[in-house]
Amino acid sequence: MQNPYPFYAHCRTIGDMVYWTDYGMACAVSHRAVEAALRHPKMGRECPPELAPPIAPNTQPFYDIEAHSMLELEPPRHTELRKLVLHGFTSRKIKGLSGDIEALCNKLIDRFPSEPFDLLDAYAKPLPVTVITRLLGVEDAMGDQLLRWSNAMVAMYQATRSRATEDAAATASTEFAAFIRDEITRKRHTPGDDLISHLIAAEEDGAKLSDAALTSTCILLLNAGHEATVHSLGNGVKTLLETGRAEITESCVEEVLRYNPPLHMFTRYVYEDMSFFGAELKRGDQVACLLGSANRDAEVYPDPDRFSAQRQAKRHTAFGGGIHFCVGAPLARLELLIGLRVLFARCPKLQLTTPPQYANIYHFHGLERLMVQV
């Protein structure tokens, strides 16, 4: 959990694919195998229907939302939904947030105490959740509650989960969905220049988003738009403080994402029996794409375990790939660029006060705390 990269390096000496006994699945570990799996037309996110395991009653509210989530669907439903979402998630809309993001960064920094504090709580968490709530058109005051719901739901993706984790996710799913449905109803009557209003109005070839798809999409955008960015900001600050300050450029942001990404594993189901980089796969098998390993592959990145802010690392897999490439990638990149640039400009003497520790979780890779002093 603290440093998985030596394990990944060992896996890559074995080959493009390894079998990870702890998970009981084949893993793509080289950059070329991960990229191929993410883009393969005979692999996808939906489990073949005849092999889908039954859903436990206590987790039904969570999976009711997942059933309409763009992240979990394949064409044609995925294609239709993604087109509609992109109507309200345009590059122009994202770029227009720059001024608001910079103002929010400065406002958060103005509140930093003089004594040591946790930068995650003071900066890395409130920044992305406030940005996404404003983008959706939700009141800032709901930020803390949305974080609690999001954290409970995202815990379902961890490698290990308990009955308590499932029950908390189900409760959060029920409450979160009810809140979003109320917001949708309100915005149908009084639409604004926000993402929910744009999603309500979005139409492609006569098709519009159903209320269930609208609800799932808003929840997905908030959960994904918050969790990964928190980890990216925290990991990035840690890296920059430990390796020497660098100029915060677009190349630096890409290297932050390559060097220590927030998500280390993303899975695909196999739809047809096949041989894949020497692995014999059957329909229904899952393939784990080890994003954290692909990003340290020396075949693509010379001296991969060294952080180099000037490296041209745009081929990294931190945002996934193929048809499921992260729809929020432009927003995440913008938040990282502005968030890191403003932080280090405003706090030139920022330093660690306690050695950072990563949370004891996987597939996400993020810090428990980031104790610093300005």
GROMACS .gro file of C-alpha atoms in nm:
model
  374
    1MET     CA    1   0.000   0.000   0.000
    2GLN     CA    2   0.278   0.245   0.087
    3ASN     CA    3   0.492   0.172  -0.218
    4PRO     CA    4   0.349  -0.072  -0.473
    5TYR     CA    5   0.598   0.020  -0.746
    6PRO     CA    6   0.867  -0.243  -0.666
    7PHE     CA    7   0.594  -0.508  -0.687
    8TYR     CA    8   0.483  -0.372  -1.025
    9ALA     CA    9   0.844  -0.372  -1.146
   10HIS     CA   10   0.875  -0.738  -1.045
   11CYS     CA   11   0.554  -0.821  -1.231
   12ARG     CA   12   0.685  -0.660  -1.549
   13THR     CA   13   0.995  -0.882  -1.539
   14ILE     CA   14   0.759  -1.181  -1.568
   15GLY     CA   15   0.583  -1.052  -1.878
   16ASP     CA   16   0.304  -0.834  -2.013
   17MET     CA   17   0.048  -1.038  -1.820
   18VAL     CA   18   0.064  -1.201  -1.477
   19TYR     CA   19  -0.186  -1.393  -1.267
   20TRP     CA   20  -0.246  -1.221  -0.931
   21THR     CA   21  -0.353  -1.495  -0.693
   22ASP     CA   22  -0.488  -1.255  -0.428
   23TYR     CA   23  -0.745  -1.134  -0.683
   24GLY     CA   24  -0.787  -1.451  -0.883
   25MET     CA   25  -0.751  -1.268  -1.211
   26ALA     CA   26  -0.511  -1.197  -1.493
   27CYS     CA   27  -0.341  -0.858  -1.478
   28ALA     CA   28  -0.205  -0.645  -1.760
   29VAL     CA   29   0.114  -0.490  -1.620
   30SER     CA   30   0.307  -0.349  -1.916
   31HIS     CA   31   0.211  -0.022  -2.079
   32ARG     CA   32   0.131  -0.190  -2.410
   33ALA     CA   33  -0.086  -0.460  -2.250
   34VAL     CA   34  -0.277  -0.210  -2.034
   35GLU     CA   35  -0.341   0.019  -2.331
   36ALA     CA   36  -0.454  -0.277  -2.542
   37ALA     CA   37  -0.692  -0.404  -2.274
   38LEU     CA   38  -0.844  -0.058  -2.219
   39ARG     CA   39  -0.917  -0.031  -2.593
   40HIS     CA   40  -0.993  -0.391  -2.686
   41PRO     CA   41  -1.333  -0.429  -2.862
   42LYS     CA   42  -1.385  -0.770  -2.700
   43MET     CA   43  -1.338  -0.640  -2.345
   44GLY     CA   44  -1.567  -0.408  -2.151
   45ARG     CA   45  -1.710  -0.297  -1.819
   46GLU     CA   46  -2.037  -0.490  -1.827
   47CYS     CA   47  -2.033  -0.848  -1.700
   48PRO     CA   48  -2.177  -1.096  -1.952
   49PRO     CA   49  -2.542  -1.126  -1.840
   50GLU     CA   50  -2.541  -1.505  -1.802
   51LEU     CA   51  -2.240  -1.479  -1.567
   52ALA     CA   52  -2.350  -1.180  -1.359
   53PRO     CA   53  -2.357  -1.267  -0.987
   54PRO     CA   54  -2.680  -1.202  -0.795
   55ILE     CA   55  -2.705  -0.868  -0.617
   56ALA     CA   56  -2.735  -0.893  -0.239
   57PRO     CA   57  -3.050  -0.715  -0.114
   58ASN     CA   58  -2.851  -0.487   0.117
   59THR     CA   59  -2.651  -0.350  -0.178
   60GLN     CA   60  -2.947  -0.301  -0.415
   61PRO     CA   61  -2.966   0.082  -0.375
   62PHE     CA   62  -2.600   0.113  -0.475
   63TYR     CA   63  -2.634  -0.112  -0.780
   64ASP     CA   64  -2.958   0.059  -0.886
   65ILE     CA   65  -2.744   0.368  -0.946
   66GLU     CA   66  -2.460   0.167  -1.104
   67ALA     CA   67  -2.708   0.018  -1.353
   68HIS     CA   68  -2.735   0.357  -1.524
   69SER     CA   69  -2.377   0.471  -1.472
   70MET     CA   70  -2.181   0.563  -1.784
   71LEU     CA   71  -1.874   0.405  -1.622
   72GLU     CA   72  -2.036   0.061  -1.612
   73LEU     CA   73  -2.212   0.052  -1.950
   74GLU     CA   74  -2.107  -0.060  -2.297
   75PRO     CA   75  -2.234   0.044  -2.642
   76PRO     CA   76  -2.494   0.120  -2.753
   77ARG     CA   77  -2.615   0.254  -2.416
   78HIS     CA   78  -2.274   0.394  -2.326
   79THR     CA   79  -2.239   0.573  -2.661
   80GLU     CA   80  -2.579   0.741  -2.633
   81LEU     CA   81  -2.526   0.846  -2.272
   82ARG     CA   82  -2.174   0.980  -2.325
   83LYS     CA   83  -2.287   1.192  -2.623
   84LEU     CA   84  -2.560   1.347  -2.411
   85VAL     CA   85  -2.327   1.412  -2.119
   86LEU     CA   86  -2.073   1.583  -2.344
   87HIS     CA   87  -2.339   1.839  -2.440
   88GLY     CA   88  -2.318   1.978  -2.088
   89PHE     CA   89  -1.951   1.906  -2.025
   90THR     CA   90  -1.787   2.106  -2.299
   91SER     CA   91  -1.426   2.227  -2.315
   92ARG     CA   92  -1.551   2.586  -2.331
   93LYS     CA   93  -1.747   2.535  -2.011
   94ILE     CA   94  -1.446   2.382  -1.835
   95LYS     CA   95  -1.202   2.653  -1.947
   96GLY     CA   96  -1.448   2.915  -1.825
   97LEU     CA   97  -1.400   2.787  -1.470
   98SER     CA   98  -1.034   2.899  -1.451
   99GLY     CA   99  -1.104   3.227  -1.275
  100ASP     CA  100  -1.339   3.070  -1.021
  101ILE     CA  101  -1.092   2.789  -0.946
  102GLU     CA  102  -0.807   3.036  -0.888
  103ALA     CA  103  -1.025   3.252  -0.661
  104LEU     CA  104  -1.130   2.945  -0.462
  105CYS     CA  105  -0.765   2.836  -0.424
  106ASN     CA  106  -0.670   3.176  -0.286
  107LYS     CA  107  -0.970   3.179  -0.051
  108LEU     CA  108  -0.872   2.839   0.092
  109ILE     CA  109  -0.508   2.944   0.130
  110ASP     CA  110  -0.614   3.261   0.313
  111ARG     CA  111  -0.756   3.032   0.584
  112PHE     CA  112  -0.437   2.828   0.636
  113PRO     CA  113  -0.323   2.836   1.000
  114SER     CA  114   0.034   2.921   1.099
  115GLU     CA  115   0.078   2.595   1.292
  116PRO     CA  116   0.105   2.252   1.121
  117PHE     CA  117  -0.217   2.136   0.953
  118ASP     CA  118  -0.352   1.867   0.722
  119LEU     CA  119  -0.339   2.000   0.366
  120LEU     CA  120  -0.589   1.736   0.252
  121ASP     CA  121  -0.863   1.872   0.478
  122ALA     CA  122  -0.771   2.236   0.425
  123TYR     CA  123  -0.713   2.232   0.048
  124ALA     CA  124  -0.714   1.905  -0.148
  125LYS     CA  125  -1.067   1.799  -0.039
  126PRO     CA  126  -1.263   2.126  -0.045
  127LEU     CA  127  -1.120   2.245  -0.377
  128PRO     CA  128  -1.255   1.972  -0.611
  129VAL     CA  129  -1.582   1.918  -0.426
  130THR     CA  130  -1.661   2.291  -0.439
  131VAL     CA  131  -1.570   2.307  -0.808
  132ILE     CA  132  -1.794   2.014  -0.899
  133THR     CA  133  -2.087   2.134  -0.684
  134ARG     CA  134  -2.072   2.474  -0.854
  135LEU     CA  135  -2.047   2.308  -1.194
  136LEU     CA  136  -2.357   2.102  -1.114
  137GLY     CA  137  -2.536   2.407  -0.973
  138VAL     CA  138  -2.556   2.277  -0.614
  139GLU     CA  139  -2.510   2.504  -0.314
  140ASP     CA  140  -2.158   2.521  -0.165
  141ALA     CA  141  -2.307   2.448   0.176
  142MET     CA  142  -2.389   2.094   0.061
  143GLY     CA  143  -2.020   2.018   0.004
  144ASP     CA  144  -1.954   1.837   0.332
  145GLN     CA  145  -2.266   1.621   0.299
  146LEU     CA  146  -2.185   1.536  -0.061
  147LEU     CA  147  -1.835   1.433   0.049
  148ARG     CA  148  -1.977   1.196   0.309
  149TRP     CA  149  -2.211   1.035   0.056
  150SER     CA  150  -1.935   1.016  -0.203
  151ASN     CA  151  -1.681   0.860   0.035
  152ALA     CA  152  -1.932   0.595   0.145
  153MET     CA  153  -2.018   0.501  -0.213
  154VAL     CA  154  -1.662   0.503  -0.346
  155ALA     CA  155  -1.559   0.264  -0.066
  156MET     CA  156  -1.745  -0.008  -0.260
  157TYR     CA  157  -1.465  -0.006  -0.520
  158GLN     CA  158  -1.193  -0.096  -0.270
  159ALA     CA  159  -1.023  -0.433  -0.282
  160THR     CA  160  -1.178  -0.538   0.048
  161ARG     CA  161  -1.513  -0.435   0.187
  162SER     CA  162  -1.723  -0.538   0.485
  163ARG     CA  163  -2.096  -0.563   0.545
  164ALA     CA  164  -2.067  -0.226   0.722
  165THR     CA  165  -1.911  -0.076   0.408
  166GLU     CA  166  -2.197  -0.211   0.197
  167ASP     CA  167  -2.467  -0.087   0.433
  168ALA     CA  168  -2.311   0.259   0.451
  169ALA     CA  169  -2.292   0.271   0.070
  170ALA     CA  170  -2.655   0.167   0.037
  171THR     CA  171  -2.769   0.437   0.278
  172ALA     CA  172  -2.557   0.698   0.104
  173SER     CA  173  -2.689   0.587  -0.237
  174THR     CA  174  -3.050   0.623  -0.124
  175GLU     CA  175  -2.998   0.966   0.030
  176PHE     CA  176  -2.774   1.095  -0.250
  177ALA     CA  177  -3.020   0.983  -0.519
  178ALA     CA  178  -3.311   1.150  -0.337
  179PHE     CA  179  -3.115   1.475  -0.316
  180ILE     CA  180  -3.023   1.469  -0.686
  181ARG     CA  181  -3.383   1.391  -0.786
  182ASP     CA  182  -3.500   1.694  -0.589
  183GLU     CA  183  -3.235   1.907  -0.763
  184ILE     CA  184  -3.351   1.779  -1.104
  185THR     CA  185  -3.712   1.864  -1.022
  186ARG     CA  186  -3.613   2.212  -0.907
  187LYS     CA  187  -3.405   2.279  -1.218
  188ARG     CA  188  -3.676   2.158  -1.452
  189HIS     CA  189  -3.886   2.448  -1.322
  190THR     CA  190  -3.602   2.703  -1.293
  191PRO     CA  191  -3.311   2.600  -1.517
  192GLY     CA  192  -2.980   2.781  -1.491
  193ASP     CA  193  -2.637   2.785  -1.653
  194ASP     CA  194  -2.523   2.471  -1.470
  195LEU     CA  195  -2.444   2.113  -1.563
  196ILE     CA  196  -2.765   1.959  -1.429
  197SER     CA  197  -2.975   2.206  -1.629
  198HIS     CA  198  -2.767   2.138  -1.940
  199LEU     CA  199  -2.802   1.761  -1.892
  200ILE     CA  200  -3.180   1.798  -1.857
  201ALA     CA  201  -3.192   1.993  -2.183
  202ALA     CA  202  -2.939   1.775  -2.368
  203GLU     CA  203  -3.075   1.581  -2.662
  204GLU     CA  204  -2.906   1.366  -2.927
  205ASP     CA  205  -3.101   1.234  -3.228
  206GLY     CA  206  -3.428   1.274  -3.038
  207ALA     CA  207  -3.300   1.090  -2.728
  208LYS     CA  208  -3.292   1.255  -2.386
  209LEU     CA  209  -3.153   1.137  -2.054
  210SER     CA  210  -3.400   0.949  -1.835
  211ASP     CA  211  -3.437   1.060  -1.474
  212ALA     CA  212  -3.252   0.745  -1.363
  213ALA     CA  213  -2.964   0.816  -1.602
  214LEU     CA  214  -2.960   1.183  -1.498
  215THR     CA  215  -2.937   1.087  -1.132
  216SER     CA  216  -2.662   0.829  -1.189
  217THR     CA  217  -2.465   1.067  -1.411
  218CYS     CA  218  -2.470   1.351  -1.157
  219ILE     CA  219  -2.360   1.114  -0.881
  220LEU     CA  220  -2.085   0.966  -1.100
  221LEU     CA  221  -1.952   1.311  -1.194
  222LEU     CA  222  -1.936   1.418  -0.831
  223ASN     CA  223  -1.787   1.093  -0.700
  224ALA     CA  224  -1.527   1.062  -0.975
  225GLY     CA  225  -1.463   1.435  -0.994
  226HIS     CA  226  -1.384   1.455  -0.627
  227GLU     CA  227  -1.213   1.133  -0.519
  228ALA     CA  228  -0.942   1.109  -0.783
  229THR     CA  229  -0.860   1.482  -0.775
  230VAL     CA  230  -0.814   1.478  -0.397
  231HIS     CA  231  -0.561   1.197  -0.429
  232SER     CA  232  -0.391   1.363  -0.728
  233LEU     CA  233  -0.347   1.692  -0.543
  234GLY     CA  234  -0.219   1.523  -0.229
  235ASN     CA  235   0.015   1.289  -0.414
  236GLY     CA  236   0.137   1.577  -0.630
  237VAL     CA  237   0.218   1.808  -0.339
  238LYS     CA  238   0.399   1.524  -0.160
  239THR     CA  239   0.602   1.445  -0.470
  240LEU     CA  240   0.698   1.807  -0.538
  241LEU     CA  241   0.801   1.867  -0.177
  242GLU     CA  242   1.011   1.551  -0.167
  243THR     CA  243   1.179   1.584  -0.507
  244GLY     CA  244   1.243   1.957  -0.513
  245ARG     CA  245   1.007   2.228  -0.627
  246ALA     CA  246   0.944   2.251  -0.998
  247GLU     CA  247   0.770   2.505  -1.216
  248ILE     CA  248   0.403   2.407  -1.235
  249THR     CA  249   0.342   2.363  -1.606
  250GLU     CA  250   0.112   2.138  -1.806
  251SER     CA  251   0.404   1.895  -1.848
  252CYS     CA  252   0.456   1.893  -1.471
  253VAL     CA  253   0.089   1.807  -1.416
  254GLU     CA  254   0.110   1.516  -1.661
  255GLU     CA  255   0.421   1.389  -1.482
  256VAL     CA  256   0.244   1.412  -1.145
  257LEU     CA  257  -0.034   1.195  -1.288
  258ARG     CA  258   0.210   0.947  -1.441
  259TYR     CA  259   0.444   0.922  -1.146
  260ASN     CA  260   0.187   0.863  -0.871
  261PRO     CA  261  -0.167   0.825  -1.013
  262PRO     CA  262  -0.476   0.824  -0.789
  263LEU     CA  263  -0.618   0.500  -0.928
  264HIS     CA  264  -0.398   0.194  -0.975
  265MET     CA  265  -0.637  -0.070  -1.106
  266PHE     CA  266  -0.928  -0.067  -1.351
  267THR     CA  267  -1.094  -0.391  -1.464
  268ARG     CA  268  -1.243  -0.521  -1.788
  269TYR     CA  269  -1.460  -0.826  -1.858
  270VAL     CA  270  -1.366  -1.056  -2.147
  271TYR     CA  271  -1.647  -1.110  -2.400
  272GLU     CA  272  -1.493  -1.380  -2.621
  273ASP     CA  273  -1.237  -1.654  -2.559
  274MET     CA  274  -0.902  -1.522  -2.673
  275SER     CA  275  -0.526  -1.529  -2.638
  276PHE     CA  276  -0.407  -1.194  -2.507
  277PHE     CA  277  -0.033  -1.127  -2.471
  278GLY     CA  278   0.017  -1.496  -2.395
  279ALA     CA  279  -0.270  -1.525  -2.148
  280GLU     CA  280  -0.554  -1.763  -2.242
  281LEU     CA  281  -0.873  -1.580  -2.146
  282LYS     CA  282  -1.232  -1.709  -2.138
  283ARG     CA  283  -1.562  -1.524  -2.172
  284GLY     CA  284  -1.650  -1.375  -1.832
  285ASP     CA  285  -1.291  -1.355  -1.707
  286GLN     CA  286  -1.186  -1.024  -1.560
  287VAL     CA  287  -0.863  -0.856  -1.662
  288ALA     CA  288  -0.710  -0.605  -1.421
  289CYS     CA  289  -0.540  -0.312  -1.593
  290LEU     CA  290  -0.267  -0.202  -1.351
  291LEU     CA  291  -0.251   0.168  -1.438
  292GLY     CA  292   0.014   0.237  -1.176
  293SER     CA  293   0.239  -0.026  -1.333
  294ALA     CA  294   0.187   0.092  -1.692
  295ASN     CA  295   0.293   0.442  -1.588
  296ARG     CA  296   0.631   0.311  -1.464
  297ASP     CA  297   0.712   0.099  -1.771
  298ALA     CA  298   1.071   0.170  -1.881
  299GLU     CA  299   0.980   0.071  -2.237
  300VAL     CA  300   0.783   0.396  -2.257
  301TYR     CA  301   0.937   0.617  -1.986
  302PRO     CA  302   1.318   0.615  -1.949
  303ASP     CA  303   1.421   0.608  -1.582
  304PRO     CA  304   1.053   0.567  -1.487
  305ASP     CA  305   1.100   0.582  -1.108
  306ARG     CA  306   1.244   0.932  -1.131
  307PHE     CA  307   1.009   1.231  -1.118
  308SER     CA  308   1.090   1.473  -1.400
  309ALA     CA  309   0.864   1.777  -1.431
  310GLN     CA  310   0.981   1.835  -1.790
  311ARG     CA  311   0.903   1.481  -1.907
  312GLN     CA  312   0.654   1.452  -2.192
  313ALA     CA  313   0.426   1.200  -2.025
  314LYS     CA  314   0.096   1.242  -2.207
  315ARG     CA  315   0.078   0.871  -2.288
  316HIS     CA  316   0.015   0.790  -1.923
  317THR     CA  317  -0.290   0.583  -1.831
  318ALA     CA  318  -0.407   0.774  -1.521
  319PHE     CA  319  -0.735   0.864  -1.693
  320GLY     CA  320  -0.793   0.517  -1.838
  321GLY     CA  321  -0.835   0.475  -2.211
  322GLY     CA  322  -1.064   0.375  -2.494
  323ILE     CA  323  -1.434   0.459  -2.484
  324HIS     CA  324  -1.420   0.489  -2.104
  325PHE     CA  325  -1.146   0.753  -2.103
  326CYS     CA  326  -1.234   0.986  -1.816
  327VAL     CA  327  -1.488   1.244  -1.935
  328GLY     CA  328  -1.370   1.476  -1.656
  329ALA     CA  329  -1.001   1.468  -1.756
  330PRO     CA  330  -0.996   1.831  -1.880
  331LEU     CA  331  -1.144   1.952  -1.550
  332ALA     CA  332  -0.904   1.739  -1.342
  333ARG     CA  333  -0.604   1.871  -1.537
  334LEU     CA  334  -0.722   2.230  -1.492
  335GLU     CA  335  -0.777   2.186  -1.117
  336LEU     CA  336  -0.432   2.032  -1.075
  337LEU     CA  337  -0.259   2.300  -1.282
  338ILE     CA  338  -0.422   2.592  -1.101
  339GLY     CA  339  -0.434   2.424  -0.759
  340LEU     CA  340  -0.062   2.339  -0.755
  341ARG     CA  341   0.047   2.664  -0.920
  342VAL     CA  342  -0.141   2.889  -0.676
  343LEU     CA  343  -0.043   2.681  -0.373
  344PHE     CA  344   0.332   2.697  -0.439
  345ALA     CA  345   0.319   3.061  -0.546
  346ARG     CA  346   0.135   3.163  -0.231
  347CYS     CA  347   0.327   2.931   0.002
  348PRO     CA  348   0.693   2.936  -0.110
  349LYS     CA  349   0.809   2.796   0.227
  350LEU     CA  350   0.559   2.511   0.239
  351GLN     CA  351   0.716   2.205   0.401
  352LEU     CA  352   0.624   1.865   0.535
  353THR     CA  353   0.608   1.835   0.913
  354THR     CA  354   0.535   1.459   0.933
  355PRO     CA  355   0.631   1.182   0.688
  356PRO     CA  356   0.317   1.122   0.477
  357GLN     CA  357   0.147   0.784   0.492
  358TYR     CA  358  -0.078   0.634   0.226
  359ALA     CA  359  -0.419   0.502   0.323
  360ASN     CA  360  -0.442   0.125   0.362
  361ILE     CA  361  -0.664   0.091   0.054
  362TYR     CA  362  -0.644  -0.037  -0.301
  363HIS     CA  363  -0.734   0.028  -0.595
  364PHE     CA  364  -0.716   0.396  -0.505
  365HIS     CA  365  -0.377   0.529  -0.398
  366GLY     CA  366  -0.394   0.837  -0.181
  367LEU     CA  367  -0.267   0.978   0.145
  368GLU     CA  368  -0.432   0.948   0.485
  369ARG     CA  369  -0.301   1.290   0.584
  370LEU     CA  370  -0.056   1.546   0.449
  371MET     CA  371   0.076   1.743   0.747
  372VAL     CA  372   0.246   2.064   0.637
  373GLN     CA  373   0.342   2.408   0.760
  374VAL     CA  374   0.353   2.731   0.563
   0.00000   0.00000   0.00000
